Coordinates of C-alpha atoms and ligand atoms in Angstrom, one line a residue:
X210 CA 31.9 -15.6 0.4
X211 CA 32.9 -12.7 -2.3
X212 CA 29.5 -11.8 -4.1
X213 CA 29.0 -9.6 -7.2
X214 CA 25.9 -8.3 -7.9
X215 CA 24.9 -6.7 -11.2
X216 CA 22.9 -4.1 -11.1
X217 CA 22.1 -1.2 -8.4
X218 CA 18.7 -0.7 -8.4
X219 CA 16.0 -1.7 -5.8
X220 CA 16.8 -5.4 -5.8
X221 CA 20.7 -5.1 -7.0
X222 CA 21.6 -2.9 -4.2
X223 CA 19.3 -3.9 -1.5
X224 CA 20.8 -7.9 -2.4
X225 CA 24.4 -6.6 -2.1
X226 CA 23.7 -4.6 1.4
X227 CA 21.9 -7.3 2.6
X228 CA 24.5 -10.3 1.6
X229 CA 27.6 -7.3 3.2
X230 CA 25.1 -7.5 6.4
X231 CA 25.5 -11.7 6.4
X232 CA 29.3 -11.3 6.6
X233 CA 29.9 -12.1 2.6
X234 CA 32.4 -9.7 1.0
X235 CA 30.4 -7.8 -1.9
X236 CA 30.6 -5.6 -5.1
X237 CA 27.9 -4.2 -6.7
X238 CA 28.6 -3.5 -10.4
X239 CA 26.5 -0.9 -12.5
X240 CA 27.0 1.1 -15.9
X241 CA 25.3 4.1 -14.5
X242 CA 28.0 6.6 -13.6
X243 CA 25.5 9.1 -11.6
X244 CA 24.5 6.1 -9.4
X245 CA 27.6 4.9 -8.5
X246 CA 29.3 8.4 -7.9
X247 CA 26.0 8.9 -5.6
X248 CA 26.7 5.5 -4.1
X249 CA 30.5 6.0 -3.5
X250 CA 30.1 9.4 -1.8
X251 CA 27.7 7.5 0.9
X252 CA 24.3 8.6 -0.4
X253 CA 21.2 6.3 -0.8
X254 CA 19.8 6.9 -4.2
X255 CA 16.1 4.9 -3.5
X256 CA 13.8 5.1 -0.4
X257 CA 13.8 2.1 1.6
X258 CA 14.0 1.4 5.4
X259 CA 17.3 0.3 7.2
X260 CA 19.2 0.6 3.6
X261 CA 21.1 3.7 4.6
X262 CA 22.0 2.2 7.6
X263 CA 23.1 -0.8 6.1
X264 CA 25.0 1.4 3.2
X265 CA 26.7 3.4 6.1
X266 CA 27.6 0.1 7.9
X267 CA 28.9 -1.7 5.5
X268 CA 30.4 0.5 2.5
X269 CA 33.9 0.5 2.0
X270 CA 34.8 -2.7 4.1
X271 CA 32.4 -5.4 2.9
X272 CA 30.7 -3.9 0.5
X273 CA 32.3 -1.9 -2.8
X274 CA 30.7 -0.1 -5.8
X275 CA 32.0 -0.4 -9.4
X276 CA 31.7 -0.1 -12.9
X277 CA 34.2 -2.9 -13.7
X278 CA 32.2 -5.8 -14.2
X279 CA 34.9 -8.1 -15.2
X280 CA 37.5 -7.4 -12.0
X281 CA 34.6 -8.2 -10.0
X282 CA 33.5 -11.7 -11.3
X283 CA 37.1 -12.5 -11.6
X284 CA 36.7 -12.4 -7.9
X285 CA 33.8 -14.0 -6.8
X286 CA 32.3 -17.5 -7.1
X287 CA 29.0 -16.6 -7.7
X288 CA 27.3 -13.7 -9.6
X289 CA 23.9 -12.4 -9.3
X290 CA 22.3 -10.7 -11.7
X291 CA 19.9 -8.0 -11.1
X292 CA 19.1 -5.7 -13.9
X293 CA 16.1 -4.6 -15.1
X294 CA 13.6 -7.1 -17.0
X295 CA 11.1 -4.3 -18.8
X296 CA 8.4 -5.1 -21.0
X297 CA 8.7 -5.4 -24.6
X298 CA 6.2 -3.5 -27.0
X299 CA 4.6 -6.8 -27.4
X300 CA 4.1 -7.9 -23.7
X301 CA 7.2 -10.4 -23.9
X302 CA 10.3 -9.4 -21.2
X303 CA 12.7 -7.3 -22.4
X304 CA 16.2 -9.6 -22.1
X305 CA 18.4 -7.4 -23.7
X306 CA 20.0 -6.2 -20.4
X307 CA 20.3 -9.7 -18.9
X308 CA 21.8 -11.1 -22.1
X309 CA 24.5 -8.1 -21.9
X310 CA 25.3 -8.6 -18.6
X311 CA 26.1 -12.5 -20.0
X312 CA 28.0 -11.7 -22.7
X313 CA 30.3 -9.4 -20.6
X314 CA 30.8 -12.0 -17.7
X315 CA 31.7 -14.3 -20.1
X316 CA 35.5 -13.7 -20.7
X317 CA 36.0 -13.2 -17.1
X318 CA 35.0 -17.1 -16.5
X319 CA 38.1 -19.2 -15.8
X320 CA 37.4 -21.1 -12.4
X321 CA 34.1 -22.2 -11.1
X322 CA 31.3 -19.4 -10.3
X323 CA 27.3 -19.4 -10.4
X324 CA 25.7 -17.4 -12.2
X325 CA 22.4 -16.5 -10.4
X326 CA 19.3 -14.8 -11.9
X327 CA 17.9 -12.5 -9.6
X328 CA 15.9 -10.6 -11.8
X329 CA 12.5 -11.6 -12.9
X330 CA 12.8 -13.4 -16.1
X331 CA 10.5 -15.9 -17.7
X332 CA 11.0 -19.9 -18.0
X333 CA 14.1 -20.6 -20.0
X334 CA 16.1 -17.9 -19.2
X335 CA 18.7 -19.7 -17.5
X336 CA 19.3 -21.8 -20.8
X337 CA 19.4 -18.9 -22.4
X338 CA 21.9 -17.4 -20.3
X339 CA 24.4 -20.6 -20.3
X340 CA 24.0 -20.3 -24.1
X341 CA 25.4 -16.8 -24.1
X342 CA 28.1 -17.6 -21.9
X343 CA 29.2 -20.5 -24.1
X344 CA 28.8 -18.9 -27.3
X345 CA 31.1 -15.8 -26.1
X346 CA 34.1 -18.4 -25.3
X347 CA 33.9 -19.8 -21.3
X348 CA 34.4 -23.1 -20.6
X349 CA 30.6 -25.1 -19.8
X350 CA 32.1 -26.9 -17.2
X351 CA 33.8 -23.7 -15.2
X352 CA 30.3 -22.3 -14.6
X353 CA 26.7 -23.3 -13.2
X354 CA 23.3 -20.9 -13.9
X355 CA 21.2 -21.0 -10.9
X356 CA 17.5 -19.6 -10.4
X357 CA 17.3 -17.3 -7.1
X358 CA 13.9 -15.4 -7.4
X359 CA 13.5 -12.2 -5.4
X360 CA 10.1 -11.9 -3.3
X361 CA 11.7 -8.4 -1.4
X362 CA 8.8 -5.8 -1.8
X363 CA 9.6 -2.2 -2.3
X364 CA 9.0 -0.3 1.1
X365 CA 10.0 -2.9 3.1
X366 CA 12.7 -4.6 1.2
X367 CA 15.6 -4.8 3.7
X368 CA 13.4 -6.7 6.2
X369 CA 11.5 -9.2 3.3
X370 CA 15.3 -10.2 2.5
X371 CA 16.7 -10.3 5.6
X372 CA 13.5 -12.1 7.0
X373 CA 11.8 -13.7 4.4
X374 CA 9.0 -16.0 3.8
X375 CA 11.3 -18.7 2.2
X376 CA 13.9 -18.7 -0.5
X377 CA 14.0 -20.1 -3.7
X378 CA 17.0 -21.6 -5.3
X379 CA 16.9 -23.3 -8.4
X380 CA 19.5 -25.5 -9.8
X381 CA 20.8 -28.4 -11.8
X382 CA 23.7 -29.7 -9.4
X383 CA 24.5 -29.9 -6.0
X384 CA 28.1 -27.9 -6.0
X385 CA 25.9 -24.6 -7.3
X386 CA 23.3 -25.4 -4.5
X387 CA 26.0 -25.6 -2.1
X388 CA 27.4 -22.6 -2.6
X389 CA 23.7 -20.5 -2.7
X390 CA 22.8 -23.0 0.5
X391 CA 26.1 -21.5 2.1
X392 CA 25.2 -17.6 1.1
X393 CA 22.2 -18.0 2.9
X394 CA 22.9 -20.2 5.4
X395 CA 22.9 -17.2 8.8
X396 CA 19.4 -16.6 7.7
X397 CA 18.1 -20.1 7.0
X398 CA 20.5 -21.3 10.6
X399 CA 18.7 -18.5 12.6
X400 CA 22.4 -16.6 13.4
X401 CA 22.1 -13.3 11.9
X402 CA 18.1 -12.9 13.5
X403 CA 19.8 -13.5 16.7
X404 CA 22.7 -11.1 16.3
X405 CA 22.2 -7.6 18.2
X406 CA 23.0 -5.4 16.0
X407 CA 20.2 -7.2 13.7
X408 CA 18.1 -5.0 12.0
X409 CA 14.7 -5.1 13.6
X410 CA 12.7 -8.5 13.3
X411 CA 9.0 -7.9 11.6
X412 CA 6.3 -9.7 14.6
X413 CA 5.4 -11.7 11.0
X414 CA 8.7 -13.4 10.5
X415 CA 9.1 -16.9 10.2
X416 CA 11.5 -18.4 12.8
X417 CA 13.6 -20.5 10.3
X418 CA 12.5 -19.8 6.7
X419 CA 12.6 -22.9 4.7
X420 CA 15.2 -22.9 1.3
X421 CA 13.2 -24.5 -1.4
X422 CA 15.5 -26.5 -3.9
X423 CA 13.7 -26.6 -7.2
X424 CA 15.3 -26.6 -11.1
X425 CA 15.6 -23.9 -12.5
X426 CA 12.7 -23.8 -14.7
X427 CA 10.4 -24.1 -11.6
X428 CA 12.1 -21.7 -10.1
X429 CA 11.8 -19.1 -12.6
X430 CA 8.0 -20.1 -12.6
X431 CA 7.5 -19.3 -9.1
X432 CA 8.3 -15.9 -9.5
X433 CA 6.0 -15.2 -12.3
X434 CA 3.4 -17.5 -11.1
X435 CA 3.3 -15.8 -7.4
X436 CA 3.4 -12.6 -8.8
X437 CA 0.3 -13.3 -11.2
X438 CA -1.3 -14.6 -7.8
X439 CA -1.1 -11.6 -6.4
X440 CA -2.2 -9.3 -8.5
X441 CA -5.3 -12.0 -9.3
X442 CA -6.0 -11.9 -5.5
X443 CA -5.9 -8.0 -6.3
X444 CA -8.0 -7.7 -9.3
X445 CA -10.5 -10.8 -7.8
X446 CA -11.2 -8.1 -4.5
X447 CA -11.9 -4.9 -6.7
X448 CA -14.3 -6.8 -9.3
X449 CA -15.8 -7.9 -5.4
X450 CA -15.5 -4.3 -4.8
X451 CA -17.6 -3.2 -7.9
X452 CA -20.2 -5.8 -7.3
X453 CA -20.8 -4.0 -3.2
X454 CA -21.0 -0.8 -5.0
X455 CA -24.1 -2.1 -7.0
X456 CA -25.8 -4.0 -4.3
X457 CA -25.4 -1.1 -1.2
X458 CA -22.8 -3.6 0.3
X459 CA -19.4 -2.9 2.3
X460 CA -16.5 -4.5 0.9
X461 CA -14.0 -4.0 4.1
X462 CA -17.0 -6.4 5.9
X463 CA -16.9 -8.7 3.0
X464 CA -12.7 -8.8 3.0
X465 CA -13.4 -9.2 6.5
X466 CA -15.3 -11.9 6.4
X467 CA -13.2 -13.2 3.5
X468 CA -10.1 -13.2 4.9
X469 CA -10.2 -14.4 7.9
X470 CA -10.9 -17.9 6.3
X471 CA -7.4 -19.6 6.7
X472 CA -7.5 -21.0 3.1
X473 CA -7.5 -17.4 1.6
X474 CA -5.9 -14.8 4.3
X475 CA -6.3 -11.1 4.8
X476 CA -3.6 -10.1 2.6
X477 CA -3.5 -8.4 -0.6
X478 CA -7.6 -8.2 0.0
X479 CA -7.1 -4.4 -0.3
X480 CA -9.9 -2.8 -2.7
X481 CA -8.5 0.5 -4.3
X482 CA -7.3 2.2 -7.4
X483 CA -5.5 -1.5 -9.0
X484 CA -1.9 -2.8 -8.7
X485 CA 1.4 -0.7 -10.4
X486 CA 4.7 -0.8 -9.7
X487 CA 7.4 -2.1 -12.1
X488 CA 6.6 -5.5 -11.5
X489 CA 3.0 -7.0 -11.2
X490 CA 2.1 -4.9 -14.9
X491 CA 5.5 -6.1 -16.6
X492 CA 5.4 -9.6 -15.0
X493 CA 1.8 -10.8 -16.1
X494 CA 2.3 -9.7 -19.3
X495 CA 5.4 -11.4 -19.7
X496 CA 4.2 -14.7 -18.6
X497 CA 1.1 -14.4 -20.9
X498 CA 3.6 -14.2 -23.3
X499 CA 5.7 -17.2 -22.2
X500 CA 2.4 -19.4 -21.5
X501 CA 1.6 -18.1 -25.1
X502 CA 4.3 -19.3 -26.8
X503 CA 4.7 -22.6 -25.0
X504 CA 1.3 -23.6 -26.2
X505 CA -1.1 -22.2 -23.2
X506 CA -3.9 -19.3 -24.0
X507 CA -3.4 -17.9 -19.8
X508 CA -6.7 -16.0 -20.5
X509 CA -7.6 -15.8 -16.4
X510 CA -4.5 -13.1 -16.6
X511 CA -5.6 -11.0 -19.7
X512 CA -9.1 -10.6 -17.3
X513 CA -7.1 -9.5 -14.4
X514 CA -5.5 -7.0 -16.2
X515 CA -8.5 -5.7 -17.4
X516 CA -9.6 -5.8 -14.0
X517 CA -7.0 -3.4 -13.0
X518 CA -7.4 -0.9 -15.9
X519 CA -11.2 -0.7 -15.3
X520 CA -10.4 0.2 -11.7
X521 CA -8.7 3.3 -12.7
X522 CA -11.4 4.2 -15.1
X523 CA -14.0 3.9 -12.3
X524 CA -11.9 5.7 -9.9
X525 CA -12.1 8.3 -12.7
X526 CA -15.9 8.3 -12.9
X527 CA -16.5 8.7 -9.1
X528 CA -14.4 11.8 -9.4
X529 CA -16.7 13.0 -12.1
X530 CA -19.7 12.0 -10.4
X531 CA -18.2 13.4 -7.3
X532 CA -17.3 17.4 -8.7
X533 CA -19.9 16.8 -11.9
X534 CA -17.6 18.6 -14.6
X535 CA -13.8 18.6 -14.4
X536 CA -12.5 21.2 -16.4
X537 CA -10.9 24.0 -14.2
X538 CA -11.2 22.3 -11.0
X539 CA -8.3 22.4 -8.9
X540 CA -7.6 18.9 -6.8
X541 CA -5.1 18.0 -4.1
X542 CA -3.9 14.4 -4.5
X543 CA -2.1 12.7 -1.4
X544 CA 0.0 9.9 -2.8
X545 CA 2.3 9.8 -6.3
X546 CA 3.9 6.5 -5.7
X547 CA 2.7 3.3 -6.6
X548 CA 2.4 2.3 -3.2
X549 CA 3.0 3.1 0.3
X550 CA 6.8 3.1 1.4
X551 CA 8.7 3.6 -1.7
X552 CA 9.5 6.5 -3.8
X553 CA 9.1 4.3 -6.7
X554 CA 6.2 5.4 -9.4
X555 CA 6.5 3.2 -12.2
X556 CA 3.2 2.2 -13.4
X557 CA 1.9 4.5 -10.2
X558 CA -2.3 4.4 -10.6
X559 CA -1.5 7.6 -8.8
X560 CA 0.5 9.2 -11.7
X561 CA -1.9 7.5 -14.5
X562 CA -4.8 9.1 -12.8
X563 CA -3.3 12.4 -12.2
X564 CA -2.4 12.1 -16.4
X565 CA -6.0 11.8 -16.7
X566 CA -7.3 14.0 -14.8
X567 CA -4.9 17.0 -16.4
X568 CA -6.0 15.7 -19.5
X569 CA -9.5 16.9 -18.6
X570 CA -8.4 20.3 -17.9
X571 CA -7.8 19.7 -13.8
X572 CA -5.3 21.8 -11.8
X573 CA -3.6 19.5 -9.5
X574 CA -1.3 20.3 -6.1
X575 CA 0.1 16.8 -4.9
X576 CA 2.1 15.7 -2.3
X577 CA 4.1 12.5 -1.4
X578 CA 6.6 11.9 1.3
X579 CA 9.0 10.3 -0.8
X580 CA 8.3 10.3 -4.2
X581 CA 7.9 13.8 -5.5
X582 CA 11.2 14.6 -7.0
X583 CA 10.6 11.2 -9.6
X584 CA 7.2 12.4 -10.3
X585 CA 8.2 15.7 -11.1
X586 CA 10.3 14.1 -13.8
X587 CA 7.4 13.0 -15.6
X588 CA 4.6 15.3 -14.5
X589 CA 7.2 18.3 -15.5
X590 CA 5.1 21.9 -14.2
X591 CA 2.0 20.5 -14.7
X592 CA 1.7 19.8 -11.6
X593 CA 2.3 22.0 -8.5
X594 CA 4.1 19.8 -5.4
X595 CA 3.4 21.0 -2.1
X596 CA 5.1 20.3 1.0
X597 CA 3.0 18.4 3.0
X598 CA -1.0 17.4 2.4
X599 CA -2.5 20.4 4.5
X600 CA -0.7 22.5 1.5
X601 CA -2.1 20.1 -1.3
X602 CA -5.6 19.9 -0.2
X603 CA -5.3 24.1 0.2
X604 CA -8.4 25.8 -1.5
X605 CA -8.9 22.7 -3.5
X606 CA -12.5 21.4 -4.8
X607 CA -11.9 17.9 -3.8
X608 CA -8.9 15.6 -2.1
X609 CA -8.0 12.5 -3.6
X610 CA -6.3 9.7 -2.0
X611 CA -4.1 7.9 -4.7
X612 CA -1.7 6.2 -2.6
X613 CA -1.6 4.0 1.2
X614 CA 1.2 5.6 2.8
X615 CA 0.7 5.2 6.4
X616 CA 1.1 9.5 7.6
X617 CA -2.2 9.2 5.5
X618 CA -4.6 7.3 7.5
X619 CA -3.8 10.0 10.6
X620 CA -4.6 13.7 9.2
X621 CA -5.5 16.3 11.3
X622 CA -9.5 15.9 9.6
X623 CA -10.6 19.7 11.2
X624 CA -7.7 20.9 9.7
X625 CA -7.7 18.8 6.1
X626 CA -11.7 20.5 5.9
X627 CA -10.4 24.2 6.8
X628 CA -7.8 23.8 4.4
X629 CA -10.4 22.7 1.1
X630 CA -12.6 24.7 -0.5
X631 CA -15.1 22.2 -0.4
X632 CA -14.8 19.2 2.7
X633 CA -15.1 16.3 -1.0
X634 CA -12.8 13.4 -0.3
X635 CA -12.4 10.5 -2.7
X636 CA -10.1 8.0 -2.1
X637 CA -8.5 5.4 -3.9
X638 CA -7.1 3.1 -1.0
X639 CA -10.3 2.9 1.6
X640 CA -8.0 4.9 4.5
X641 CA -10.7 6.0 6.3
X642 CA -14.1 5.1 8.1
X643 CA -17.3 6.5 6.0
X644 CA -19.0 7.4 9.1
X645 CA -16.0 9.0 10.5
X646 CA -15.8 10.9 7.4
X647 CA -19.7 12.0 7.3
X648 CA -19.0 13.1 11.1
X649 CA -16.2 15.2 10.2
X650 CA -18.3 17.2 7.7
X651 CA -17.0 15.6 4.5
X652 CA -18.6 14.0 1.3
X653 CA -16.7 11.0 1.4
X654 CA -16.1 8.7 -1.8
X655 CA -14.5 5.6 -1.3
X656 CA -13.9 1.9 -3.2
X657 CA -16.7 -0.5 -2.6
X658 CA -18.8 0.9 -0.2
X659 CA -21.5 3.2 -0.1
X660 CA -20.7 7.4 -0.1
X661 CA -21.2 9.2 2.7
X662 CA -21.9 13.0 3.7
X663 CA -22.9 14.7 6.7
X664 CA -26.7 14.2 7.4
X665 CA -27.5 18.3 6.6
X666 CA -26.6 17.5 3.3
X667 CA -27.6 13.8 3.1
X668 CA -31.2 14.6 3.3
X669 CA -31.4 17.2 0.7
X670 CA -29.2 15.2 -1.7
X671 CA -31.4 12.7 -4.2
X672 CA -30.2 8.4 -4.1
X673 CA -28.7 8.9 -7.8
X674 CA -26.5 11.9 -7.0
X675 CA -24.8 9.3 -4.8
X676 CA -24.4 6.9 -7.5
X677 CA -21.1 5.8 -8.2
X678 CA -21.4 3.0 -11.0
Ligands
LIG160 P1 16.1 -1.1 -11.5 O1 15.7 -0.6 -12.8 O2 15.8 -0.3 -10.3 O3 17.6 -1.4 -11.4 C1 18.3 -2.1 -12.5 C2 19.8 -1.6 -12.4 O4 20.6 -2.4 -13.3 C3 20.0 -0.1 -12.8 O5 20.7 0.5 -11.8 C4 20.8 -0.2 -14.1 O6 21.6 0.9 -14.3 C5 21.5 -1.5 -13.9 N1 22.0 -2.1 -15.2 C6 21.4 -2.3 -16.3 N2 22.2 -2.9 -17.2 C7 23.4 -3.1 -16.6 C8 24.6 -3.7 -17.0 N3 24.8 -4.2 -18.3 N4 25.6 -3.7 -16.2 C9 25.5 -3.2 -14.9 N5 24.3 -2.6 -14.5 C10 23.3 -2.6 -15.3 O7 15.4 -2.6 -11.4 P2 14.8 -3.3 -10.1 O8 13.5 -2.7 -9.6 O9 16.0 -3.4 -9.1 O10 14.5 -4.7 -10.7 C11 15.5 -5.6 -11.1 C12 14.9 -6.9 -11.4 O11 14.4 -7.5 -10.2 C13 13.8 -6.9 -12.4 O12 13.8 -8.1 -13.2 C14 12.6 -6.9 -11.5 O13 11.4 -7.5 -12.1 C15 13.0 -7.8 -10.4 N6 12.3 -7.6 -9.1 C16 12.1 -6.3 -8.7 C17 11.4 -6.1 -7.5 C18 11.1 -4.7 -7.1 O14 10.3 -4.6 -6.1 N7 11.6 -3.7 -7.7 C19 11.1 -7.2 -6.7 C20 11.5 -8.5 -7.1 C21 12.1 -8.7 -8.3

């Protein structure tokens, strides 16, 4: 099937490779000149697994880059769009990119496409988007709107589309959910997971993942409503956190024991420094908004939010408690991403901390495997980036774990306490064993469970000098 897809960021472009990997014949269209001149010369602006490969596989045969937006819908019977949905000032999404996108497609309409929302957008969008359509001159009968919610998460995103849980298509008729049944079809049929040259299958995948038809309006509400799941299941686990941290209990025995009860499930029970990323902060406020306006005070949400803010502040406070007063100490912090995986800070804890923390009069050497060139867009030279994390813990007063990237949970720990000035560790993601920590000479701070030290300093230290909260 010939496929345009707006947009080229981390959905846009990991949808087109993805679809080009199916066998469907693809364009992705964006207006950003510097990424599709990166793009057309063969280079992979984002960090993501198996997405070079994919680009390298696939660019220039069944999958093309352009700026022409129109040419390209002309040519394809269905069009999804992928641009960014930011928050407003007042919490509300930001449309303005998604209602461009419609009024441009609009004159290049004459016989029958689907126009799909990929992007995250709140109930009623797709209305919305027919209006526009309409109102700028194409026919209402020579196009459908369809609702196709993207669950890909950044770091892993090739293998979440290629092997996802389900997929969500929402529609009004059945010749649009024909055509998004028949896009999808070598994933929901099984073919493409048994082709060879497949990329690698994930031991969690789901033999045959199940297409869920919904309308549209459901489907637009799954998105926002799994997201604001998540993040609850986030928020709910650090507020657990916070309570062990009062009462001398361990919160990785609690998620244990928490999680391995079918009904709730291990994941996303992962105490730390609070959700970021460009979607879980953007998408609960957005549907606050939307469950605002449609009548319904979502107050559960407002309290998961705070949740996550209160995290950082704590996090904060254990470094204080931790290195008593800030001002001229010099840190190392592992991690400037939002999350393990992706070189992807928006709404990093990691970067909002390390704001802080500079505010307080900190020095700061950080390292991140992938994200360091976009944090030093917004960190400018207040911040020194080091190489790898032996040179970011280097002569430091205390090394803070901000972000789960996996190189993380293996350092060399004689090496990491040569390289500080003093052996303080505080981190933000629970990486590391207490005990293993106290037996490797450091004071070890962590999220929900009791510090530890080595027991030559344990006994001379008083309880409250410990104390976190
Ligand atoms: P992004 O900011 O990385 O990419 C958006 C792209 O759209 C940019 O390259 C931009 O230049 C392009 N664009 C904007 N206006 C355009 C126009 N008029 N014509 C052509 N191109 C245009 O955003 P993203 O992270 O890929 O997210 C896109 C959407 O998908 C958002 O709604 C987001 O909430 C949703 N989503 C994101 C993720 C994720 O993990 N990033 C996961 C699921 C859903």
């Amino acid at each position: 099937m010939r496929v345009t897809v707006v947009g080229s960021g981390y959905v846009g472009l990991v949808t087109g490779a993805c679809f080009a990997e199916l066998g469907h014949y693809v364009v992705v269209v964006d207006n950003d000149q510097s990424k599709l001149s990166a793009l057309r010369e063969g280079e992979c602006p984002i960090h993501e697994q198996f997405l070079p490969e994919l680009l390298r596989r696939h660019h220039g045969d069944r999958l093309m880059f352009s700026d022409d937006l129109q040419k390209s819908v002309r040519e394809s019977v269905a069009v999804f769009i992928a641009v960014g949905t930011p928050s407003a000032d007042n919490g509300e999404a930001d449309l303005s990119y998604i209602e461009s996108v419609a009024r441009e497609i609009s004159g290049a309409i004459s016989d029958y496409k689907v126009v799909v929302e990929k992007s995250t957008v709140p109930v009623y969008t797709s209305e919305w988007i027919r209006k526009i359509i309409v109102r700028n001159g194409a026919n209402p009968s020579s196009f459908d709107i369809a609702s196709n919610p993207e669950f890909l998460r950044e770091g892993s995103a090739v293998t979440d589309f290629l092997f996802p849980d389900r997929i969500v298509v929402g529609v009004e008729n059945d010749r649009s959910a024909t055509i998004l049944r028949e896009l999808y079809e070598p994933l929901t049929s099984g073919l493409y997971s048994r082709q060879p040259y497949s990329v690698p299958i994930p031991t969690t995948a789901h033999a045959l993942p199940r297409l869920i038809l919904t309308s549209t309006k459901s489907a637009e509400l799954i998105k926002h409503a799994s997201n604001a799941f998540l993040a609850t299941k986030i928020s709910f686990i650090n507020a657990v956190a916070t309570v062990c941290e009062s009462v001398g209990a361990d919160v990785q025995q609690v998620c244990d024991g928490l999680g391995t009860d079918s009904r709730i499930g291990p994941r996303f029970l992962n105490p730390g420094v609070g959700y970021g990323g460009s979607c879980f902060p953007k998408d609960l406020s957005a549907f606050r908004a939307v469950a605002r306006e449609h009548g319904y005070e979502f107050r559960l949400l407002d309290e998961v939010m705070r949740i996550n803010e209160d995290q950082r502040r704590r996090f904060l406070k254990k470094v204080r408690s931790a290195l008593w007063t800030l001002r001229g100490k010099h840190l190392g912090v592992l991690g400037l991403a939002f999350k393990g995986g992706t070189d992807d800070i928006r709404e990093s804890p990691a970067i909002l901390i390390i704001r802080a923390l500079l505010q307080e009069g900190c020095a700061i050497t950080a390292y991140d495997p992938a994200a360091t060139e976009r944090a030093r867009e917004v960190l400018h030279s207040n911040v020194t980036f080091s190489a790898n994390a032996y040179e970011a813990a280097a002569d430091a007063d205390a090394l803070l774990l901000l972000t789960d990237w996996e190189e993380f949970e293996s350092l060399d720990l004689p090496r990491l306490a040569r390289e500080l000035k003093y052996p303080i560790v505080i981190d933000g993601r629970n990486l590391y064993d207490p005990q293993r920590m106290a037996d490797q000479g450091f004071t070890y701070y962590s999220v929900g469970r009791a510090p530890t030290m080595p027991d030559h300093l344990a006994s001379s230290v008083p309880k409250e000098y410990l104390e976190t909260r």
